[in-house]
N, C-alpha and C. Protein backbone atom coordinates (compact mmCIF):
# COMPACT_ATOMS: atom_id res chain seq x y z
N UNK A 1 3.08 16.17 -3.63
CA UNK A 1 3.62 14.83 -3.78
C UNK A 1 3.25 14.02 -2.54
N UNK A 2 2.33 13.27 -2.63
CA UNK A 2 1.66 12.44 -1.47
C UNK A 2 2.44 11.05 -1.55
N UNK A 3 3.15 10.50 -0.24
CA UNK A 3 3.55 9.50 0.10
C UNK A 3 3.07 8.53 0.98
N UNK A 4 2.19 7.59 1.45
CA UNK A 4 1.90 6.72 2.32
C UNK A 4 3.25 5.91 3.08
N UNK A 5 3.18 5.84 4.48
CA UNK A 5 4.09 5.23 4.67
C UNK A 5 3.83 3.16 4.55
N UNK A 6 2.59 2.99 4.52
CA UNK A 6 2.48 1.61 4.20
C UNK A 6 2.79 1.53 2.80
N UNK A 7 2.26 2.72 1.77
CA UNK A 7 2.65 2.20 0.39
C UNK A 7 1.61 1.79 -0.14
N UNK A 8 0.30 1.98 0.15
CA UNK A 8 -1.18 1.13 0.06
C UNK A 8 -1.97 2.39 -0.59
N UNK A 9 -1.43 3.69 -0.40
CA UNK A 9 -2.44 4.76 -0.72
C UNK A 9 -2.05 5.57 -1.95
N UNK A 10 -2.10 6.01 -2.89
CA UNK A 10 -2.17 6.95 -4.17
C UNK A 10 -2.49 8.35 -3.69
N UNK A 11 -3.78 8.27 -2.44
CA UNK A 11 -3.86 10.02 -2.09
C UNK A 11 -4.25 10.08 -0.87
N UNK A 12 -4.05 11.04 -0.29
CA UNK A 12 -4.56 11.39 1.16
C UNK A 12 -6.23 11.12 1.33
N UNK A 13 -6.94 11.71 0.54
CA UNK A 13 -8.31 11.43 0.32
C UNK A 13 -8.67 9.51 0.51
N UNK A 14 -8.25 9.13 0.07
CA UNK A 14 -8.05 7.56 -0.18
C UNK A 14 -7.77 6.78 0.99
N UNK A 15 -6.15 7.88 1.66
CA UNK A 15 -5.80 6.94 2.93
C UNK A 15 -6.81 7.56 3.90
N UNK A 16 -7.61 8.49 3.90
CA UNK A 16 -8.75 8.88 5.12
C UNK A 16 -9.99 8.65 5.32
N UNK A 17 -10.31 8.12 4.20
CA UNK A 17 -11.66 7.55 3.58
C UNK A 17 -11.30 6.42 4.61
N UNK A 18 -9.93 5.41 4.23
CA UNK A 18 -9.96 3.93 4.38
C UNK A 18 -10.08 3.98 6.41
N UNK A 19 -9.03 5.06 6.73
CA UNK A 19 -9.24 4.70 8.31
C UNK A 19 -10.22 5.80 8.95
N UNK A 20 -11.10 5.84 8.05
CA UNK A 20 -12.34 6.19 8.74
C UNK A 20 -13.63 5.23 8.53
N UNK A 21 -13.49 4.16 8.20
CA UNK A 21 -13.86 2.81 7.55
C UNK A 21 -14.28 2.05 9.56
N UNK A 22 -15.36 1.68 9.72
CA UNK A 22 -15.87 1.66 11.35
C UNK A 22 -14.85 0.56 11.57
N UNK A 23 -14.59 -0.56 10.87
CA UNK A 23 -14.04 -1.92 11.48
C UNK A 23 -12.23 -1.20 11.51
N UNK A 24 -11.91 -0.60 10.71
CA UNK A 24 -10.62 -0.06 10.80
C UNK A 24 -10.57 0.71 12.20
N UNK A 25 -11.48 1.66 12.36
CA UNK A 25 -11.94 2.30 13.65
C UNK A 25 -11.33 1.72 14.83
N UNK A 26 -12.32 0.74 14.79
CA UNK A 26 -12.81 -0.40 15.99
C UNK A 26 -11.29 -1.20 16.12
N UNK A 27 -11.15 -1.81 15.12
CA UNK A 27 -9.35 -1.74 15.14
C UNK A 27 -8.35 -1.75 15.90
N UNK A 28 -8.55 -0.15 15.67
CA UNK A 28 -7.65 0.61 16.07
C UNK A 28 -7.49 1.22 17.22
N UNK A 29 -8.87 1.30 18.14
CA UNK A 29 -8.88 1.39 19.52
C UNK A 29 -8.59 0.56 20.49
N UNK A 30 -9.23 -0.66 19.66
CA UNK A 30 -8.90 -1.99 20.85
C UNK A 30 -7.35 -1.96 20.61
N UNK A 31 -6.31 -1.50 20.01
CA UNK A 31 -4.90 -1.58 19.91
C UNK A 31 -4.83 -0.96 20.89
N UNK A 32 -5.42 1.04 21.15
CA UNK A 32 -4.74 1.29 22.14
C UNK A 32 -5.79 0.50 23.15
N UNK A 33 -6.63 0.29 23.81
CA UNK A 33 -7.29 0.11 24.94
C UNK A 33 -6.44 -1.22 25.21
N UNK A 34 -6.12 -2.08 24.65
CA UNK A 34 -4.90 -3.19 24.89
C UNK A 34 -3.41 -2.48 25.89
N UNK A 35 -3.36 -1.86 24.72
CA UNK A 35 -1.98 -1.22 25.59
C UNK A 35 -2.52 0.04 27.13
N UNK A 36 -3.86 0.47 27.28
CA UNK A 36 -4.39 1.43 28.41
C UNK A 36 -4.17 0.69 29.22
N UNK A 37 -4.57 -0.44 29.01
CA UNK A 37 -4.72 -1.73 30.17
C UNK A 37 -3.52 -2.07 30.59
N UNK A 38 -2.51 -2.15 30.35
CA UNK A 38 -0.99 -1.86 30.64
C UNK A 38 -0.86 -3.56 29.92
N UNK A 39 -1.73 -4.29 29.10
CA UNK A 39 -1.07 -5.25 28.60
C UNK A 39 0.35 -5.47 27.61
N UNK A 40 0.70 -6.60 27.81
CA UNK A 40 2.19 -6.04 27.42
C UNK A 40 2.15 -7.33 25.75
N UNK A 41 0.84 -7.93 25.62
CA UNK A 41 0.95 -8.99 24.95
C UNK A 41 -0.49 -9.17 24.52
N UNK A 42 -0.86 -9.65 23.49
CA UNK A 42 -2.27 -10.32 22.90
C UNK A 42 -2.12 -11.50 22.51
N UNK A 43 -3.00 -12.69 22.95
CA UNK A 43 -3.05 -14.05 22.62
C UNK A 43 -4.59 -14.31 21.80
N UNK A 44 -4.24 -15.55 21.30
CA UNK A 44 -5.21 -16.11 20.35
C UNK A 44 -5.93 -14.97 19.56
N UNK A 45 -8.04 -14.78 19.51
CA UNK A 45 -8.18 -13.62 19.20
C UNK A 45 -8.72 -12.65 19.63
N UNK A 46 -7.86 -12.12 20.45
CA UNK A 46 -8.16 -11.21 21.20
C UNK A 46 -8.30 -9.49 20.19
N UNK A 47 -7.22 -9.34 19.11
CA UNK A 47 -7.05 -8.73 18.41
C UNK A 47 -6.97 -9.23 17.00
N UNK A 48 -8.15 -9.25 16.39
CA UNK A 48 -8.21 -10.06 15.35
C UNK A 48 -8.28 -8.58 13.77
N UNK A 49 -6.91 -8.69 13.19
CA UNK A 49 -7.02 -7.75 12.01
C UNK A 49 -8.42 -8.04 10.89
N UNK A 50 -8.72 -6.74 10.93
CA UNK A 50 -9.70 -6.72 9.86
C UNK A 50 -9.48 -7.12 8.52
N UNK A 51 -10.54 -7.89 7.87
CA UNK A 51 -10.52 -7.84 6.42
C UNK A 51 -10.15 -7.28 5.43
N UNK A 52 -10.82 -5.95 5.88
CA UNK A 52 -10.13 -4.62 5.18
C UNK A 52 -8.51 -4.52 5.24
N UNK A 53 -8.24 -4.74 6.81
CA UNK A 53 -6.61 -4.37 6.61
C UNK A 53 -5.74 -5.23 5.90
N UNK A 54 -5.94 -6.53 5.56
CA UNK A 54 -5.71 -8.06 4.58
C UNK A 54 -6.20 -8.05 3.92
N UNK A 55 -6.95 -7.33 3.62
CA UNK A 55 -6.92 -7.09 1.77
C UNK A 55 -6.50 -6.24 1.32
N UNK A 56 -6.06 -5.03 1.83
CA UNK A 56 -5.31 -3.98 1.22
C UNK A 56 -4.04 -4.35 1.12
N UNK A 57 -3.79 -5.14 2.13
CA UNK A 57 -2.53 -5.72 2.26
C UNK A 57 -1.76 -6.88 1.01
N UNK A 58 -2.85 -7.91 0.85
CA UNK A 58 -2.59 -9.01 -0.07
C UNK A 58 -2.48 -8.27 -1.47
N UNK A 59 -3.65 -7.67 -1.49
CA UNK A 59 -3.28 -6.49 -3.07
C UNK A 59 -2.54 -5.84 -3.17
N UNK A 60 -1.43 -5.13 -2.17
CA UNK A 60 0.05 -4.19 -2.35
C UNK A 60 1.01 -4.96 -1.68
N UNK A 61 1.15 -6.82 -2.12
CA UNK A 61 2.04 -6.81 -1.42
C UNK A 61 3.30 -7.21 -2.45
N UNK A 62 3.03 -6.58 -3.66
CA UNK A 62 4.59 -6.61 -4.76
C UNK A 62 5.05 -5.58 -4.31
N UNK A 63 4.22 -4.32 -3.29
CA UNK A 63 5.33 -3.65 -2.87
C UNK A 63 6.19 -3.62 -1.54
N UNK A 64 6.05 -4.65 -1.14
CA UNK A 64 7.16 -5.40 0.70
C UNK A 64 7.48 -6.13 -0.32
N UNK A 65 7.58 -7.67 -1.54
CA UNK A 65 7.62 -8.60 -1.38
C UNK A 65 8.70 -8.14 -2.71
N UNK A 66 9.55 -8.83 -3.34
CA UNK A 66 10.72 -8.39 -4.56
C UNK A 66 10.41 -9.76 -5.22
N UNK A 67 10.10 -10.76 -4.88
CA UNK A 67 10.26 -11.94 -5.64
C UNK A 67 8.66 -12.62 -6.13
N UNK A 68 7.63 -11.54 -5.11
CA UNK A 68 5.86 -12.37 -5.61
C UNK A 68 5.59 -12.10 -7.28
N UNK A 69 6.00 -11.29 -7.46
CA UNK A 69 5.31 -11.24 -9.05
C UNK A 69 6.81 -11.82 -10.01
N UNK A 70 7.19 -12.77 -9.72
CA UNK A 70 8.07 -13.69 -10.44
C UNK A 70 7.77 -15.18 -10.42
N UNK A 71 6.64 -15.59 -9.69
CA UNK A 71 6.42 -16.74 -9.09
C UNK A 71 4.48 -16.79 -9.72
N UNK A 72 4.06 -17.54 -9.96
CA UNK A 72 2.53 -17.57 -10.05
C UNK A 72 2.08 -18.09 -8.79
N UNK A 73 1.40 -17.13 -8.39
CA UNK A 73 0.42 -17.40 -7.04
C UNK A 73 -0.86 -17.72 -7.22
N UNK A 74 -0.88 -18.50 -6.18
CA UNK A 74 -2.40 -19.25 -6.19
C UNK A 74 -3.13 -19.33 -4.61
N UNK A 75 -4.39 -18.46 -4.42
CA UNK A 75 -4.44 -18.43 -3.22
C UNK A 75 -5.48 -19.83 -2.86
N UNK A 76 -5.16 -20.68 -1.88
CA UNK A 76 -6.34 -21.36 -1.77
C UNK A 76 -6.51 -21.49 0.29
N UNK A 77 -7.62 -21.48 -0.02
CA UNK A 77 -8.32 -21.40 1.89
C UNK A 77 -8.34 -22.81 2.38
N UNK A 78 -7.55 -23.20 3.37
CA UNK A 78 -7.55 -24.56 4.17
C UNK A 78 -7.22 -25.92 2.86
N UNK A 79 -7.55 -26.97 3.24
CA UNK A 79 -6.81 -28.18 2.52
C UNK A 79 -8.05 -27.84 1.24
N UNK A 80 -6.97 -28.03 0.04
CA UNK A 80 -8.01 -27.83 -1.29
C UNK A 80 -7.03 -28.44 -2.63
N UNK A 81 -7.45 -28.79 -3.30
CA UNK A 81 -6.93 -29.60 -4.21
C UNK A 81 -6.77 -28.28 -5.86
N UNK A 82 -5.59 -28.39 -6.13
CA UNK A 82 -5.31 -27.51 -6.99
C UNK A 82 -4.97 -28.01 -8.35
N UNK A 83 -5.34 -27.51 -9.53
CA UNK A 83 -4.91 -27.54 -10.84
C UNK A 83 -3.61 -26.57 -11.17
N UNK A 84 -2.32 -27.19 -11.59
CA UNK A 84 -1.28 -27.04 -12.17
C UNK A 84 -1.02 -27.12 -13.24
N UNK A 85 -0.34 -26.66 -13.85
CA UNK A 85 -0.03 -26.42 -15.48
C UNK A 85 1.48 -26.33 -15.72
N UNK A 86 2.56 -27.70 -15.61
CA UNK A 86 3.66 -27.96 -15.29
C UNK A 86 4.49 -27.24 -16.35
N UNK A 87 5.48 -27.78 -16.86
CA UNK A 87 6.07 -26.94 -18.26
C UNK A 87 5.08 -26.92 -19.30
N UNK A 88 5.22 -25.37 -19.73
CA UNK A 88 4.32 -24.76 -20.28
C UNK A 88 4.93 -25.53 -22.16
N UNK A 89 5.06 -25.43 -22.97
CA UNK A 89 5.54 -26.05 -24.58
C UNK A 89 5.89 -24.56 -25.05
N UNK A 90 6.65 -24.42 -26.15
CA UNK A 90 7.03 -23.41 -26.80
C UNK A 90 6.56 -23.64 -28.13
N UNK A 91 5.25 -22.36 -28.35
CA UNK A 91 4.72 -22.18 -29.19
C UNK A 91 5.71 -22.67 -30.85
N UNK A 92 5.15 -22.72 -31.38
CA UNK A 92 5.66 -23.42 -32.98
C UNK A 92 5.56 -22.51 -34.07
N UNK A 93 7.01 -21.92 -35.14
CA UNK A 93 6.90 -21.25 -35.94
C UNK A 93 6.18 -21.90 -37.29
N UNK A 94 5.42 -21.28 -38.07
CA UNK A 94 4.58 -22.25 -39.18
C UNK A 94 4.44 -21.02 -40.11
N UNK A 95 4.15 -21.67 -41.33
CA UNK A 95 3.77 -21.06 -42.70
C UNK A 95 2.54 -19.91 -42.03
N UNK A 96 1.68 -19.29 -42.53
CA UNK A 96 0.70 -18.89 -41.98
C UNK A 96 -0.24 -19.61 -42.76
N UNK A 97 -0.31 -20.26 -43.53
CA UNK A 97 -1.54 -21.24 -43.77
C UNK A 97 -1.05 -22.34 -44.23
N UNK A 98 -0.66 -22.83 -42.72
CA UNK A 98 -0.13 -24.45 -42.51
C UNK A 98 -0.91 -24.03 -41.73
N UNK A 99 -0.84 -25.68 -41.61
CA UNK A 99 -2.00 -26.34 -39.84
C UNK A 99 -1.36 -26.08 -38.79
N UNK A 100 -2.03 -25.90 -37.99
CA UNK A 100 -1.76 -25.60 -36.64
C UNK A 100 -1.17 -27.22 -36.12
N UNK A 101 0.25 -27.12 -34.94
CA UNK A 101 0.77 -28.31 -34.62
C UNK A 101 -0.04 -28.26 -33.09
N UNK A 102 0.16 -29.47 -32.76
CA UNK A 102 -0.44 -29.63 -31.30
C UNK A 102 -0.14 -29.33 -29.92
N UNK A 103 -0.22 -28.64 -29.21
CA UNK A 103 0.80 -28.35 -27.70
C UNK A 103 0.33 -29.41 -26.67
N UNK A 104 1.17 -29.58 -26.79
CA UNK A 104 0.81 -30.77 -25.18
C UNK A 104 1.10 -29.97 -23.91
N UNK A 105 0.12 -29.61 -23.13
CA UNK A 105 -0.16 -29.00 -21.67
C UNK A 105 -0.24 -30.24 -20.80
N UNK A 106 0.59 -30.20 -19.55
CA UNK A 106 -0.08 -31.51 -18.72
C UNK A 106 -0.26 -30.70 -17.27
N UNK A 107 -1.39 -31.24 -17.13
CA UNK A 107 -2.03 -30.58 -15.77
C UNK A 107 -2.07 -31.24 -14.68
N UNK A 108 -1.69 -30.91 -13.57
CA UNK A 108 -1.30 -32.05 -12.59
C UNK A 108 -2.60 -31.57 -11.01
N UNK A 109 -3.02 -32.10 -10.45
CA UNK A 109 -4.04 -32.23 -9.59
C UNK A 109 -3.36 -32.39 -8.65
N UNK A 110 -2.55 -31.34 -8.02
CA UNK A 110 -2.30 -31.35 -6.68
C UNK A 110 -3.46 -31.12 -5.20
N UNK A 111 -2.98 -31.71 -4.17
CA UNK A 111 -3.78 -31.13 -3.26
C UNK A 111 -2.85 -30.34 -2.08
N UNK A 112 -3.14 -29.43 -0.97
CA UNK A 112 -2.52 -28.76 -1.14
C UNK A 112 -2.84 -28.14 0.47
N UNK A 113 -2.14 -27.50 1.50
CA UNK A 113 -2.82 -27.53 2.39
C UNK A 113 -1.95 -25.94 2.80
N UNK A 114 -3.58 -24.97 2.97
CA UNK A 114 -3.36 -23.49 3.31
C UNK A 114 -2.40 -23.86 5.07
N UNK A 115 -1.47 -22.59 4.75
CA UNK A 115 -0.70 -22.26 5.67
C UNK A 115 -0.78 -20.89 5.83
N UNK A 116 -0.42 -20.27 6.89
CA UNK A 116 -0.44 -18.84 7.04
C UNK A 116 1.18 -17.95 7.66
N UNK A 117 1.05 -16.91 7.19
CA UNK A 117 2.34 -16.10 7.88
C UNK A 117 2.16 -15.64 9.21
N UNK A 118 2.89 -15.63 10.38
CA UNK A 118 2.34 -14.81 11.52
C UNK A 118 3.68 -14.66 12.11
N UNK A 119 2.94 -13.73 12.91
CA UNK A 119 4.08 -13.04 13.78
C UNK A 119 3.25 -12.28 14.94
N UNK A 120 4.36 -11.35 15.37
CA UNK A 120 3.83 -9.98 16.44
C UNK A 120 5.07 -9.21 16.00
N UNK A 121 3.82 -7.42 16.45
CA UNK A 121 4.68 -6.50 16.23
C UNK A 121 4.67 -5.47 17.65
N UNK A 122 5.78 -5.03 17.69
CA UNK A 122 6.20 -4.25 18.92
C UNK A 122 5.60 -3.03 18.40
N UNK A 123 4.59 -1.90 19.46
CA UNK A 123 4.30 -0.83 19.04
C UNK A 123 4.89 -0.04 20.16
N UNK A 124 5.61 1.41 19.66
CA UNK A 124 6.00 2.19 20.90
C UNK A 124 4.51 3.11 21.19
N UNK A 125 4.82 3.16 22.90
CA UNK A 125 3.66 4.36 23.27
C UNK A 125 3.44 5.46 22.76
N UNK A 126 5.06 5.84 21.67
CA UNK A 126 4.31 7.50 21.71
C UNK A 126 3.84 6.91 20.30
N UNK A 127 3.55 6.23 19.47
CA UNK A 127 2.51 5.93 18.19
C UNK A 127 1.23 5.32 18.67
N UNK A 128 1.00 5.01 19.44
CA UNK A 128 0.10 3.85 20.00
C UNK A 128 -0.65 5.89 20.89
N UNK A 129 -0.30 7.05 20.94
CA UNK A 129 -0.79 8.06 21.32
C UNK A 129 -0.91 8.80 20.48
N UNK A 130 -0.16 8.47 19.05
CA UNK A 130 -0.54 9.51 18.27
C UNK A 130 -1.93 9.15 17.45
N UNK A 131 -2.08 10.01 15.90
CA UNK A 131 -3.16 10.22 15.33
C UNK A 131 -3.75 8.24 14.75
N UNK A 132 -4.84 7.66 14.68
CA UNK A 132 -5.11 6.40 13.71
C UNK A 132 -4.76 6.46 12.59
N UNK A 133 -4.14 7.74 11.85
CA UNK A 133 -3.96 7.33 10.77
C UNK A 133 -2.09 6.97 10.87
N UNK A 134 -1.45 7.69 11.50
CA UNK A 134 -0.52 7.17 12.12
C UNK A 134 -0.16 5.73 12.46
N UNK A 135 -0.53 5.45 13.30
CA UNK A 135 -1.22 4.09 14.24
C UNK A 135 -1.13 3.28 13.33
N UNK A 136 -2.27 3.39 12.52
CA UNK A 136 -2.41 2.47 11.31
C UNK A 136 -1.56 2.50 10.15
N UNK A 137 -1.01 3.52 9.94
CA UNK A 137 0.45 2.96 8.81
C UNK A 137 1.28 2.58 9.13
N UNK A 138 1.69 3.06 10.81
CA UNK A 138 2.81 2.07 11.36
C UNK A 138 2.52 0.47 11.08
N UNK A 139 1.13 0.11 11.85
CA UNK A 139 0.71 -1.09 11.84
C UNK A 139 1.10 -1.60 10.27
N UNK A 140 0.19 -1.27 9.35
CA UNK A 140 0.31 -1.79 8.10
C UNK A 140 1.74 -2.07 7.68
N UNK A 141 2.48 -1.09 7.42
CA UNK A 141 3.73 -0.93 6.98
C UNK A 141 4.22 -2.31 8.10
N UNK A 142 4.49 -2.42 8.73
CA UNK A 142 5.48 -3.31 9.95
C UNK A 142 5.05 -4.97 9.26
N UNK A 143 3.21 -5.30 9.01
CA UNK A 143 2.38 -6.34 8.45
C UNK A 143 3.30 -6.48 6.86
N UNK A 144 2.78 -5.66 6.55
CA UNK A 144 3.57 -5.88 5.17
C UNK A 144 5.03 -5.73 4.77
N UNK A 145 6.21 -5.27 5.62
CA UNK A 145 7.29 -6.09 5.43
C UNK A 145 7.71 -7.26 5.79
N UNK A 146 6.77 -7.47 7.04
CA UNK A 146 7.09 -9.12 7.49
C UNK A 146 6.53 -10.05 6.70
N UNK A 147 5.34 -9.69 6.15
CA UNK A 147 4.92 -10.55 5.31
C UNK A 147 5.56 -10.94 3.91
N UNK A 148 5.95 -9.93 3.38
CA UNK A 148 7.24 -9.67 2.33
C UNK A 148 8.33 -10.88 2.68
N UNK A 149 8.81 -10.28 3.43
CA UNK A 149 10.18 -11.21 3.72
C UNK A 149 10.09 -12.14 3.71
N UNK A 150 8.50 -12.45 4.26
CA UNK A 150 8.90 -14.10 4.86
C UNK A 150 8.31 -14.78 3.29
N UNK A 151 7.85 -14.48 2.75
CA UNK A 151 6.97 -14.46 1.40
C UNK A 151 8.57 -15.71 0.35
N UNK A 152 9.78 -13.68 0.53
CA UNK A 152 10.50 -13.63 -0.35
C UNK A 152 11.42 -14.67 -0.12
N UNK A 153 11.47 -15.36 1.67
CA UNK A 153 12.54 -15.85 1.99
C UNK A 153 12.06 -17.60 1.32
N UNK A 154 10.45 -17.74 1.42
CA UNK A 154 10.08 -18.71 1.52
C UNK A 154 10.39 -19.47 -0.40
N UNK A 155 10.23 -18.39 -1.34
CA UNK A 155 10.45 -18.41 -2.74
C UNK A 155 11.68 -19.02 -3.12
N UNK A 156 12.79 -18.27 -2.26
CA UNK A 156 13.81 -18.77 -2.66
C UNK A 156 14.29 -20.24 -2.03
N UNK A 157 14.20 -20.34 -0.19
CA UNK A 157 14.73 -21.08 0.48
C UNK A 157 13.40 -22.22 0.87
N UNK A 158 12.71 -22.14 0.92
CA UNK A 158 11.49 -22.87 1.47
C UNK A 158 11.42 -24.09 0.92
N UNK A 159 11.60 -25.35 2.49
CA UNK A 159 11.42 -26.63 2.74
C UNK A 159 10.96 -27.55 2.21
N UNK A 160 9.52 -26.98 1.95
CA UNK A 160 8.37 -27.54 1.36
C UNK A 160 7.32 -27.75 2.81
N UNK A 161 6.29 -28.86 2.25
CA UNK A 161 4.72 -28.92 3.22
C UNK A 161 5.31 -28.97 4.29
N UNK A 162 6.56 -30.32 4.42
CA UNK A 162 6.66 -30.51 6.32
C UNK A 162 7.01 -29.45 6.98
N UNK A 163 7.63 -28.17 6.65
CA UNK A 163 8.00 -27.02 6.73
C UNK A 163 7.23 -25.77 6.98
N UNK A 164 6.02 -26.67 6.26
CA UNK A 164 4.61 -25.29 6.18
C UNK A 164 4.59 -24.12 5.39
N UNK A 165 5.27 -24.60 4.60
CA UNK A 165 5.99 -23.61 3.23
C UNK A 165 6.06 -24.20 2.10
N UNK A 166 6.25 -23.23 0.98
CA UNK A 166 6.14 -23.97 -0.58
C UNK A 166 7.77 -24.44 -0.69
N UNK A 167 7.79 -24.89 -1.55
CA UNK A 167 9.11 -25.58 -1.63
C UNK A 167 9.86 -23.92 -2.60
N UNK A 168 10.92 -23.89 -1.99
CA UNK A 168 11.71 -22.64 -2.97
C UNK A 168 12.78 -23.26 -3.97
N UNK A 169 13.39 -22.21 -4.44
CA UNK A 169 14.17 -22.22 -5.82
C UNK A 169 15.56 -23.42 -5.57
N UNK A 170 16.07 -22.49 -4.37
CA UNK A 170 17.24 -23.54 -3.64
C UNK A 170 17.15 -24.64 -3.44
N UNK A 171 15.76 -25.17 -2.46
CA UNK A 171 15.73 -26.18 -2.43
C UNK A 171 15.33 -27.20 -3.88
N UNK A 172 14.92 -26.60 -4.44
CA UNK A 172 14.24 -27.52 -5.80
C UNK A 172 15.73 -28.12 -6.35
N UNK A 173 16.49 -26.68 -6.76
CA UNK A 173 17.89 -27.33 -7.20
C UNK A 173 18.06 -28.01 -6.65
N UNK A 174 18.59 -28.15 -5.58
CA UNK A 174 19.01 -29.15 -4.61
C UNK A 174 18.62 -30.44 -5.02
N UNK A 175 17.25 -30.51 -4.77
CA UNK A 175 16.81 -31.70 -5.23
C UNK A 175 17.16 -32.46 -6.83
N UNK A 176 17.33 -31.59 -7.65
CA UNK A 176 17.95 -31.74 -8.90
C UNK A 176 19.00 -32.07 -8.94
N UNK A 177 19.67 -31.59 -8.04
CA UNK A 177 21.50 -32.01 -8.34
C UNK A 177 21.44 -33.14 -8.14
């Protein structure tokens, strides 16, 4: 019975393949050689996560996140103008050879401006000494509950744009009442 502690892997074979992957590697040393150096902090990109590790990530993240697969997501990169599909119509019961009635769809042309999640994570020395594959599920796992949360917090409670967040459930009511 194989368990990942990020939650990203199905088998051991799978999770050793991935952090034996060179940019995962590379990674994962400059983490410790950061901390050899007795730095206590990384700014701008000094430590820039791999592709690989954000995309394994964005693809398992219904498992940190409880509320993403209740919501339709739409990923878009920097300011980009999006197609919406507002209330959907409720299909129409009919004879089976009656005519088909008409659905009115209205599609709205938002534009729309990418925001990102961030943070920092505290690593202790004795993981930051143990094995990369270690290393790296701590890492992952820590990425993907913060990202979760802030995901889940943003669904329900979230401001909207001036906020840097989608507008959430609460606030929408709100606005309704």
């Amino acid at each position: 019975q194989f368990r990942s502690r990020s939650r990203c892997f199905s088998s051991r074979s799978q999770r050793d393949a991935f952090y034996a992957r060179g940019p995962v590697k590379d990674f994962l040393q400059r983490v410790r050689s950061l901390a050899q150096m007795g730095r206590r902090s990384v700014s701008g990109a000094e430590l820039t996560i791999p592709t690989e590790i954000l995309d394994l990530l964005r693809d398992n993240l219904n498992q940190y996140s409880k509320l993403i697969t209740k919501v339709r997501l739409r990923t878009v990169s920097g300011h980009a103008r999006q197609n919406i599909v507002g209330k959907i119509p409720e299909g129409i019961w009919m004879e089976m050879s009656g005519a088909l009635s008409n659905l009115e769809f209205r599609i709205t042309d938002i534009e729309t401006d990418g925001f990102k999640v961030g943070g920092f994570i505290p690593i202790d020395n004795y993981i930051l000494k143990d094995s990369d594959v270690s290393l790296g599920e701590e890492i992952m796992y820590m990425l993907g509950q913060s990202i979760g949360y802030a995901l889940d917090k943003a669904i329900v409670f979230g401001l909207g744009p001036n906020s840097r967040m989608p507008v959430g459930l609460m606030t929408r009511l709100g606005q309704t009442a």
